Coordinates of C-alpha atoms and ligand atoms in Angstrom, one line a residue:
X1 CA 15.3 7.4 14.0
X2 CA 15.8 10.4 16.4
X3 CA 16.1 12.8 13.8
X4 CA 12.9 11.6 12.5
X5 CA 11.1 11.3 15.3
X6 CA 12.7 15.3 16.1
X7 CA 11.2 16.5 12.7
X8 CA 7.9 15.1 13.5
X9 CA 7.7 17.1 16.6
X10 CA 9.6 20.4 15.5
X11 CA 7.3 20.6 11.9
X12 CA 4.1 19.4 13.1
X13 CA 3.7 15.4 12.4
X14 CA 3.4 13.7 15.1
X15 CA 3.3 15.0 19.2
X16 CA 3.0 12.7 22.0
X17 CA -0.6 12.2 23.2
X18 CA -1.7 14.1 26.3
X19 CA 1.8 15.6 26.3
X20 CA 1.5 18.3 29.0
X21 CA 0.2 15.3 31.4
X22 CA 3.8 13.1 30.9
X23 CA 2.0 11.3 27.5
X24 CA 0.3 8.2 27.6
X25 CA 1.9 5.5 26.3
X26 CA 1.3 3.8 23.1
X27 CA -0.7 6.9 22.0
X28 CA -0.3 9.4 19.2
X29 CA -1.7 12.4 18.1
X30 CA -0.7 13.8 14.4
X31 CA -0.1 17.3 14.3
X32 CA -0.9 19.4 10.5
X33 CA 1.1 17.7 8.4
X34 CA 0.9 14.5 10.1
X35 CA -2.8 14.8 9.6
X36 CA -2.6 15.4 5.8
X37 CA 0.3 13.1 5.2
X38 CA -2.1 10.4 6.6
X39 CA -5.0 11.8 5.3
X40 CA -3.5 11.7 1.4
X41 CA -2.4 7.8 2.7
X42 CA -5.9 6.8 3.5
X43 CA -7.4 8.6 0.2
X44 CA -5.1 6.7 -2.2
X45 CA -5.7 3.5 -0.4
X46 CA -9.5 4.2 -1.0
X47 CA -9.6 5.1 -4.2
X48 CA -7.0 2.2 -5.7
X49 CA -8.9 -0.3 -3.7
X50 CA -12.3 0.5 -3.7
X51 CA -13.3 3.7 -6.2
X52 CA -10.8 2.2 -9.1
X53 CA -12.5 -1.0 -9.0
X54 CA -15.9 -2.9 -9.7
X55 CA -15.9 -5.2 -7.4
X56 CA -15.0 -4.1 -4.4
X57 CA -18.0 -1.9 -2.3
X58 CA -16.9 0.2 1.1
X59 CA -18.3 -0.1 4.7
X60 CA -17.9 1.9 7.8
X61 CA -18.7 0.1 11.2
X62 CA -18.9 1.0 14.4
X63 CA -15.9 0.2 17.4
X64 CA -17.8 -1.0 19.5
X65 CA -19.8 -4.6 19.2
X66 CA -21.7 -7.1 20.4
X67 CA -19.2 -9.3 22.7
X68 CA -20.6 -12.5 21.1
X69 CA -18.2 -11.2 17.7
X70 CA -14.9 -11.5 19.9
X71 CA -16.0 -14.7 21.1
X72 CA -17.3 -16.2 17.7
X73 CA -13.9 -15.0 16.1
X74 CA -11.4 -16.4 18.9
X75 CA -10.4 -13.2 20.1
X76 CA -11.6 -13.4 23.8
X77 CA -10.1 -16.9 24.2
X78 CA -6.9 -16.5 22.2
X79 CA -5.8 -12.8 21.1
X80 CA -3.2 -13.2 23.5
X81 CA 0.4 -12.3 23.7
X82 CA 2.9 -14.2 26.3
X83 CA 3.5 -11.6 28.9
X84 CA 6.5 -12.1 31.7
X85 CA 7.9 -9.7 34.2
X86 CA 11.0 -9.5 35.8
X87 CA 11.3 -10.7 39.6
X88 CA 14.0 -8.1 39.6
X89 CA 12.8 -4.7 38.6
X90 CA 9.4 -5.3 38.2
X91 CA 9.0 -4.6 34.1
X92 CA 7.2 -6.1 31.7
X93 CA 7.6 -7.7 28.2
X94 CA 6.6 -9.9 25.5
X95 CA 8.0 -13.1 26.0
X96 CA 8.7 -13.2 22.5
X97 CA 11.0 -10.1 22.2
X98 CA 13.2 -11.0 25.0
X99 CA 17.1 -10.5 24.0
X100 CA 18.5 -14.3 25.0
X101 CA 22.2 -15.1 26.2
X102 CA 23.6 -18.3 26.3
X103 CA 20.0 -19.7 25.6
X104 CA 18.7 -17.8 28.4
X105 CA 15.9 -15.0 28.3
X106 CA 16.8 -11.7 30.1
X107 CA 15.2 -8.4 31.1
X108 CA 15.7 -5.7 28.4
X109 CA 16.1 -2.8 31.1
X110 CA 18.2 -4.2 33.9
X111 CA 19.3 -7.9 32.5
X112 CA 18.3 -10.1 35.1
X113 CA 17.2 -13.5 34.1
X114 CA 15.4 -13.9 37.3
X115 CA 12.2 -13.7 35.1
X116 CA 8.3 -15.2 36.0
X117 CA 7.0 -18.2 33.6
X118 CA 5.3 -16.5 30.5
X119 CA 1.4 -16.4 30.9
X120 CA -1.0 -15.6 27.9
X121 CA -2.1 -11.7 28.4
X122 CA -5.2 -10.6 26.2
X123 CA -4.8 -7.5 24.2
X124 CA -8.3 -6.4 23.8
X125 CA -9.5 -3.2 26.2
X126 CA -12.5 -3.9 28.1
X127 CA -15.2 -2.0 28.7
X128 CA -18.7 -1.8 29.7
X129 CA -22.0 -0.5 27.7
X130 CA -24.5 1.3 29.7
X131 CA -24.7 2.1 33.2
X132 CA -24.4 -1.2 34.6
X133 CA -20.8 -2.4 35.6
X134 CA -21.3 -6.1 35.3
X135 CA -20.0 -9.2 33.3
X136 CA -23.3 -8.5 30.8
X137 CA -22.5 -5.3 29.8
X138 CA -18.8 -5.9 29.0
X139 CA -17.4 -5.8 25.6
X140 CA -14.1 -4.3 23.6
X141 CA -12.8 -1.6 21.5
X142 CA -12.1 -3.7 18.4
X143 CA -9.1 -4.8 17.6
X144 CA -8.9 -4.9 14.2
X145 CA -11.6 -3.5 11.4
X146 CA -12.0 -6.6 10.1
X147 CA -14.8 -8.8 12.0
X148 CA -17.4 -5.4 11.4
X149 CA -17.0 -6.6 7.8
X150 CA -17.6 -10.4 8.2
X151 CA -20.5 -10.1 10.8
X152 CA -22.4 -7.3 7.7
X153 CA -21.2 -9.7 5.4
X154 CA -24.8 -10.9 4.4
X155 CA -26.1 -7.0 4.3
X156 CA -23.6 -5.8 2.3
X157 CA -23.8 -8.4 -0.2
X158 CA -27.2 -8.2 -0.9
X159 CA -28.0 -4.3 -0.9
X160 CA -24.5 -4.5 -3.3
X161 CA -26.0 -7.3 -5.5
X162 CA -22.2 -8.9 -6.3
X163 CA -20.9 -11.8 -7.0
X164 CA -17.9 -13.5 -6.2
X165 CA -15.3 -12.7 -6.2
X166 CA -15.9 -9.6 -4.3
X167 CA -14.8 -7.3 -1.4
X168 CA -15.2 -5.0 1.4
X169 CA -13.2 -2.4 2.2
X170 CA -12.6 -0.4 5.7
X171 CA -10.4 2.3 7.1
X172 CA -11.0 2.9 10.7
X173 CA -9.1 2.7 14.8
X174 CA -8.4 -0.4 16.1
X175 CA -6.9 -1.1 19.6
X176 CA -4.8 -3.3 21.3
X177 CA -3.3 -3.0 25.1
X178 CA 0.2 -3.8 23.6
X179 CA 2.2 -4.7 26.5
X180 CA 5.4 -3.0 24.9
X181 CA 4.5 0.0 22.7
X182 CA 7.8 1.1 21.2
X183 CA 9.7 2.6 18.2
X184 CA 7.4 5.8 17.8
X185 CA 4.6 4.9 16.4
X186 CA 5.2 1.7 15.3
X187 CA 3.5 -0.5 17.9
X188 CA 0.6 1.7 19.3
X189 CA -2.3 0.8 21.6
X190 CA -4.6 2.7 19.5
X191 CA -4.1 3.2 15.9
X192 CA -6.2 2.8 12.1
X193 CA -6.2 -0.4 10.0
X194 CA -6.6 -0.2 6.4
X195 CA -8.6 -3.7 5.8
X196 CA -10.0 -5.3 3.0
X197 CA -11.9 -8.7 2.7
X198 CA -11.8 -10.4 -0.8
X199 CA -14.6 -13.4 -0.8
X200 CA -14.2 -15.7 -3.2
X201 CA -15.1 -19.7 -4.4
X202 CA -12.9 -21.6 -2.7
X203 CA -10.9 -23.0 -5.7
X204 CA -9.7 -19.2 -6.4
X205 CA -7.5 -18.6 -3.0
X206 CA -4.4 -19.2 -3.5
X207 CA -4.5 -17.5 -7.1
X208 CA -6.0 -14.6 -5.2
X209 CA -3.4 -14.5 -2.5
X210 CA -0.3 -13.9 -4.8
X211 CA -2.9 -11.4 -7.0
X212 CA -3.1 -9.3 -3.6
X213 CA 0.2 -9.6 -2.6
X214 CA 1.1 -8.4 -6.3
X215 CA -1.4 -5.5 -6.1
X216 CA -0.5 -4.4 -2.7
X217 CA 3.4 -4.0 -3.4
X218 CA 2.0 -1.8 -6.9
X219 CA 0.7 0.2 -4.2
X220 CA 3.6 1.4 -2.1
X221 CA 5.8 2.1 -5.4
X222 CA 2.8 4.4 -6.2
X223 CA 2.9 6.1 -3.1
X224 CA 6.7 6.1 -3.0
X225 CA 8.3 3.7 -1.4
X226 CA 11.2 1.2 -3.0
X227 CA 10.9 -2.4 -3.6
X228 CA 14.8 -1.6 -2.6
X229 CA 12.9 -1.2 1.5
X230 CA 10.3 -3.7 0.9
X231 CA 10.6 -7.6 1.8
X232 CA 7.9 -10.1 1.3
X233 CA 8.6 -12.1 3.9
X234 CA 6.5 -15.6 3.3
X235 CA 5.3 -17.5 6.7
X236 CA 6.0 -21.1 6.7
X237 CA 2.9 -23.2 7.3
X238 CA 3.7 -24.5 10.2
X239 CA 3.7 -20.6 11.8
X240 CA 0.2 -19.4 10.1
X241 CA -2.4 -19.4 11.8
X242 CA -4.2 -22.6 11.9
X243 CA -7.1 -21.3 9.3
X244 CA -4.9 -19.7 7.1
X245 CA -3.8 -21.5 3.9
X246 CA -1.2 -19.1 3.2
X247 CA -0.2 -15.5 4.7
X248 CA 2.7 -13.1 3.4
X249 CA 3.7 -10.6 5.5
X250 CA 5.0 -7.0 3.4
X251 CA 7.8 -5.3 5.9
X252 CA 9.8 -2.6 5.6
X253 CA 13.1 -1.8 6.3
X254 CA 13.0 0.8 9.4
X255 CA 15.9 2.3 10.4
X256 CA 14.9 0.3 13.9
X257 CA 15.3 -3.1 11.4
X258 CA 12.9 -4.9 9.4
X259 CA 9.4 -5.0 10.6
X260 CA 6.1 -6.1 9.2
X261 CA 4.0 -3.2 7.7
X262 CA 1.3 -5.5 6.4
X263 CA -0.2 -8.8 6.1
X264 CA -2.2 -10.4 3.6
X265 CA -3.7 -13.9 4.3
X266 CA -6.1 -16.5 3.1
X267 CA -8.3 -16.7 5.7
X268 CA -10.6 -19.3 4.1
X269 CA -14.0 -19.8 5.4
X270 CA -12.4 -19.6 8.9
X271 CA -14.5 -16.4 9.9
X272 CA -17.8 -16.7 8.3
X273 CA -18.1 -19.9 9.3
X274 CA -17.6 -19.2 12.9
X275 CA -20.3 -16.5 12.7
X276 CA -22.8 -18.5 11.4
X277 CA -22.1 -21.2 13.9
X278 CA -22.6 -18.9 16.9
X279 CA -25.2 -16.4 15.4
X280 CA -27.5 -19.2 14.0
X281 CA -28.3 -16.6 10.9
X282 CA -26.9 -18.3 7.3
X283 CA -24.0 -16.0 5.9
X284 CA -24.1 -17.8 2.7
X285 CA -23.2 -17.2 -0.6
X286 CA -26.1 -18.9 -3.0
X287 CA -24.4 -19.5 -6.7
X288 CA -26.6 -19.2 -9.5
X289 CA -24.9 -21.1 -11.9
X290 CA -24.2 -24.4 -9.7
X291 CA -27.5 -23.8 -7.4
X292 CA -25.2 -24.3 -4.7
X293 CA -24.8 -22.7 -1.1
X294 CA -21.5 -22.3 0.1
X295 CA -19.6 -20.2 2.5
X296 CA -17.1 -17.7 0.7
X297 CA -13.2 -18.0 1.3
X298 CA -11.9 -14.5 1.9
X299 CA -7.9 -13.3 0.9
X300 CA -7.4 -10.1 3.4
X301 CA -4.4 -7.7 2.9
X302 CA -4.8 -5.9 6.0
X303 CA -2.3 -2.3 6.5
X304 CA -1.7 -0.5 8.9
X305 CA -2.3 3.5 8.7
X306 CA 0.5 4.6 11.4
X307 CA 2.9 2.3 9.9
X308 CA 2.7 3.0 6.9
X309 CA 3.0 6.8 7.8
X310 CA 6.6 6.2 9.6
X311 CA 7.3 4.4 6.4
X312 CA 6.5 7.2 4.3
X313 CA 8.5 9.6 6.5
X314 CA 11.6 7.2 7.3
X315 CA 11.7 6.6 3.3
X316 CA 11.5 10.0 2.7
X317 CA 13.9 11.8 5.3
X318 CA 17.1 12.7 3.6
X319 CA 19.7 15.2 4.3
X320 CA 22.3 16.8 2.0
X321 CA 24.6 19.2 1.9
X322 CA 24.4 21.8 -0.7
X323 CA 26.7 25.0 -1.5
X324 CA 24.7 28.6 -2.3
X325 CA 25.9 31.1 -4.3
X326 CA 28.3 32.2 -1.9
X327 CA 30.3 29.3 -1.5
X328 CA 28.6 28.0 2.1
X329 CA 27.6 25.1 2.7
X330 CA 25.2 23.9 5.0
X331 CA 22.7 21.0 5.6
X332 CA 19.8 20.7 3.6
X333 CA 16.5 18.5 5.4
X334 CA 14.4 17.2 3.1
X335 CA 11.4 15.0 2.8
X336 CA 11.3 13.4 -0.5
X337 CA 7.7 12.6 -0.6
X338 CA 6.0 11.5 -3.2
X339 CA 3.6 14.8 -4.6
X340 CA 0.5 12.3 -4.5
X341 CA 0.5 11.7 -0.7
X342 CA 2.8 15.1 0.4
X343 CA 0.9 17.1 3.0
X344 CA 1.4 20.0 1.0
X345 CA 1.6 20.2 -2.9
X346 CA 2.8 23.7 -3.4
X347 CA 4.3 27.0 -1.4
X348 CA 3.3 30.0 -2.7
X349 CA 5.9 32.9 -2.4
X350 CA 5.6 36.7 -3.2
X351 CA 9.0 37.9 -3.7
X352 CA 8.9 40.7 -1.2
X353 CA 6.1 40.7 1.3
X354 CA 5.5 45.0 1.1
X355 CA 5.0 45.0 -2.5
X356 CA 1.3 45.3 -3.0
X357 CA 1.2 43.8 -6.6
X358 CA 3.2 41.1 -6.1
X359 CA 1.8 40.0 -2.4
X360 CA -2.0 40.5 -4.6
X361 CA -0.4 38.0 -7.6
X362 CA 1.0 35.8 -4.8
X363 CA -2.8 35.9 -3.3
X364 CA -4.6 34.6 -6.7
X365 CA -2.7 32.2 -7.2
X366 CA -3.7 30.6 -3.8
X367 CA -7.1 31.0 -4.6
X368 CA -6.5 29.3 -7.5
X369 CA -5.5 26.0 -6.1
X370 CA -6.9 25.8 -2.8
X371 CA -10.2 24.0 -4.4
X372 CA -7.4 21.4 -6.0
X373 CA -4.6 20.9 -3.2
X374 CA -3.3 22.3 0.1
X375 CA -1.3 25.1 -0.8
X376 CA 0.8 27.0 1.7
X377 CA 1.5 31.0 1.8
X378 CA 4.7 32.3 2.9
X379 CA 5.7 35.7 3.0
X380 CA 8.3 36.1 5.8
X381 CA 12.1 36.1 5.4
X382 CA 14.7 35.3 2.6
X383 CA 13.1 33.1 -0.3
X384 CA 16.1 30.6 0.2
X385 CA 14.8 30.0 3.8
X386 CA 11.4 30.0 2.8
X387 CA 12.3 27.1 0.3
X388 CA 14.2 25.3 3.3
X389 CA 11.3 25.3 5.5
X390 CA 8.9 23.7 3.2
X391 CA 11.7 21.3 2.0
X392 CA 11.4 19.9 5.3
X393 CA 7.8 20.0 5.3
X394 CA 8.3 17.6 1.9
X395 CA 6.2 19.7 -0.3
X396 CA 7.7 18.9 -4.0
X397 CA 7.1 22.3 -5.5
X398 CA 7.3 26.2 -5.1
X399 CA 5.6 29.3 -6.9
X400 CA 7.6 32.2 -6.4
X401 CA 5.9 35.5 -7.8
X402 CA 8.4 38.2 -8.6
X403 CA 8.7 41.5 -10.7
X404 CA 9.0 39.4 -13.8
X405 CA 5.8 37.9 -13.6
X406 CA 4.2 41.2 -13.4
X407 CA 5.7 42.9 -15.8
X408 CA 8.2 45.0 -14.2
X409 CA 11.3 43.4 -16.0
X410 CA 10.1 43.8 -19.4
X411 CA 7.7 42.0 -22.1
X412 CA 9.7 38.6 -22.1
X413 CA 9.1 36.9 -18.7
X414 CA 5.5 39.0 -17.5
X415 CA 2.8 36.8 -16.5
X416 CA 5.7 33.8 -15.8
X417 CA 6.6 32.7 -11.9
X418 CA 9.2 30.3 -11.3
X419 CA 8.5 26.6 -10.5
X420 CA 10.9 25.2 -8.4
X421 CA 10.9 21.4 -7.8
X422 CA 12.0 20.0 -4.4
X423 CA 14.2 17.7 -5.0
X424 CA 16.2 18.1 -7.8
X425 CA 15.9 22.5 -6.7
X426 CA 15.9 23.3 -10.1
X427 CA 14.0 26.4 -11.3
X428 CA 11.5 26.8 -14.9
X429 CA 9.6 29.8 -15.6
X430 CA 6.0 28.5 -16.4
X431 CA 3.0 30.9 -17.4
X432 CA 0.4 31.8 -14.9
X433 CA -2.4 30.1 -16.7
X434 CA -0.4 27.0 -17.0
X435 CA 0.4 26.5 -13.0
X436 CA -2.9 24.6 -12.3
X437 CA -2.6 22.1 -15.1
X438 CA 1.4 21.3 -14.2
X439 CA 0.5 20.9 -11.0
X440 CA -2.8 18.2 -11.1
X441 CA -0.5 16.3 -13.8
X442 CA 2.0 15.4 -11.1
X443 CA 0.0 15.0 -7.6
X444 CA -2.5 12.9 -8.8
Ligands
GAP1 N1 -7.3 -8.4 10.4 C1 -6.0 -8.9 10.4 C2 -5.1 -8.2 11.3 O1 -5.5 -7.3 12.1 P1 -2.6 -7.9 12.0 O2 -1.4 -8.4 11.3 O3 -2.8 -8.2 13.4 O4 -3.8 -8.5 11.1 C3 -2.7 -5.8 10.5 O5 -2.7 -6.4 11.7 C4 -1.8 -4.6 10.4 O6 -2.2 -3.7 11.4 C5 -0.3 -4.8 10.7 O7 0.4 -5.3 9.6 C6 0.1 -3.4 11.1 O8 0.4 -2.6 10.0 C7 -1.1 -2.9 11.8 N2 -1.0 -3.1 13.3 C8 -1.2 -4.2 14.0 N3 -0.9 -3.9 15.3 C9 -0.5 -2.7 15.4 C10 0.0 -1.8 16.5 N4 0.0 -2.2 17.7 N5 0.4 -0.6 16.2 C11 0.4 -0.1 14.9 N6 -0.1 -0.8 13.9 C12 -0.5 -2.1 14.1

């Protein structure tokens, strides 16, 4: 995990928030390639789940709502976590996460067991709208995207004219005042939700559950991750929460142990319901083949965006060592990402940086893609180091222009730069024209 967490910082992932203030915990900003990398993350997720598909619309809601949602959904009396601190050093923990001996909680940084009663601590941040400092202006930043869905439930349905089943998708922030942020970015206070609500007739739920759960795992082999890391990890009933009919939890296997990366659950009617209830306005679904009203059961696989991301990068961060052509050996980083969510697709190499033609080739052939992918330019130092650097960077290919492809060798290689492929480093001549279409084949 250090190395990984090293790479992030030295190439440009992920940097600690306000970082020349001491940080702030729980908070993470993404640096370039973090910011493509999760961008790429976020695309995919949008266009398997929403552009791919019929029946599922998108939505966009705001952070901040009326407090009456977090009361109608149960967050301001119970999205709680049992806090306890120790009488010893003064920390603070999760009840849940203690490290026990002989049956006995104890402190994680000094080991006392001299430890306070747990008491429920909520996670939402308070905060107040307008200028007015009082209990009436008070609401949260959300913690999860979902309840924007459920409360334009009605709206959406109608100017989307669908019927069951059908879903709404959303990618946005979501906070929590986690009262132990840890491993990187794995348990933020702020960070994005990838959420999407799938209503349906009642008698379809559980059929819809494992039809999500089967989708969802279709969708990390596509972005690159093994079913050898992933776990489907099913709750008992007894430990889902009391609406739920059935939740599976999709982890992954950090190098910090096996850890939940996302959910998906049969909510039932659970949400709408309670909505209705305490708005008084119908949310409804009117059937026109029965003529009956009902409320829609909903099946949610709800993913994380930073998770996911420190999956990606832990599944992807190899090292090997490989011999050049001079017999030394030395360490080669690499980040095997798959090209389809790889921050950039291709490095584009002139041979020698002070040779007009072949910096000018180099040039057009950036041109050339940048409308299609993020390319990257390099024309400083040794080719070898410049393949190193974007090895780290996990970008799965290489165009290196050099005096065969324009002409200066002879008739049999001009107009032809060499391809090199990240991971396996080996090396094809392909013809200029051809470099656009090999590369769209492979990152889409
Ligand atoms: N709407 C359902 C819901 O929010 P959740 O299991 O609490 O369910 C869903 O959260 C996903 O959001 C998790 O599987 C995880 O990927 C991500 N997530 C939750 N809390 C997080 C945190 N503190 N830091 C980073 N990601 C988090």
């Amino acid at each position: 995990m250090e190395k990984i967490v090293s790479l992030c910082k030295r190439r440009g992932f992920i940097f600690q928030s306000s970082e020349i203030y001491g940080g702030l915990n729980g908070c993470w900003d993404y640096g370039p390639l973090g910011t493509e990398l999760k961008r790429n993350l976020k695309d995919f997720w949008w266009r398997r789940m929403v552009r791919e598909r019929d029946d599922v619309v998108g939505m966009d809601g705001s952070i901040l709502m009326n407090r009456q949602v977090w009361v109608a959904s149960g967050h301001e009396a119970t999205f709680t976590d049992p806090m306890v601190d120790c009488r010893n050093c003064r920390s603070r923990f999760r009840a849940d996460q203690l490290p026990e001996k002989n049956g006995r909680k104890q402190c994680m940084v000094c080991g006392s067991e001299d430890l306070t009663e747990p008491r429920a601590f909520n996670l939402m941040f308070k905060t107040y709208v307008g200028a007015t400092e009082d209990e009436s202006a008070v609401t949260y930043l959300r913690p999860e995207t979902a309840q924007a869905i459920f409360v334009q439930f009605k709206n959406i349905l109608e100017v989307s004219r669908k019927k069951l089943p059908f879903g709404i998708a959303q990618v946005g922030k979501a906070f929590r005042n986690e009262i132990n942020p840890r491993n990187f970015t794995f348990r933020s206070r702020e960070f994005e939700q990838m959420e999407l609500e799938y209503f349906c007739r009642p008698d379809h739920g559980l059929e819809l559950l494992e039809y999500w759960l089967k989708e969802r795992l279709r969708f990390y082999s596509d972005i690159g991750i093994s079913s050898d890391l992933l776990h489907v990890h099913k709750i008992p009933p007894e430990e889902c929460a009391h609406y739920s009919k059935g939740t599976y939890d999709i982890e992954f296997q950090f190098p910090f142990g096996v850890q939940e990366l996302e959910g998906v659950a049969y909510r039932t009617d659970y949400d709408l319901t309670q909505h209705q209830k305490a708005s008084g306005k119908p949310l409804e679904y009117f059937d026109e083949e029965t003529k009956q009203h009902f409320i829609p059961h909903v099946v949610e696989p709800s993913a994380g965006v930073d998770r996911t991301v420190l999956a990606l990068l832990c599944a992807a961060f190899d090292e090997e060592h490989v011999t050049d052509e001079k017999g030394k050996t030395e360490t080669r980083t690499v980040l095997r990402f798959h090209p389809r969510i790889a921050p950039i697709k291709c490095g584009v190499f002139p041979l020698l940086k002070n040779n007009e033609r072949l910096v000018g080739q180099a040039r057009e052939i950036v041109d050339l893609l940048r409308p299609h992918m993020m390319v990257f330019y390099d024309e400083s130092g040794a080719i070898g180091r410049r393949y190193r650097r974007q090895d780290e960077a996990g970008t799965p290919f290489g165009v290196t222009v050099d005096f065969d492809t324009i002409g200066e060798n002879g008739p049999v290689n001009d107009g032809t730069v060499t391809m090199r492929e990240r991971d396996s480093m080996k090396q094809e001549r392909i013809a200029l024209a051809e470099i656009k279409s090999f590369l769209l084949e492979r990152i889409s």
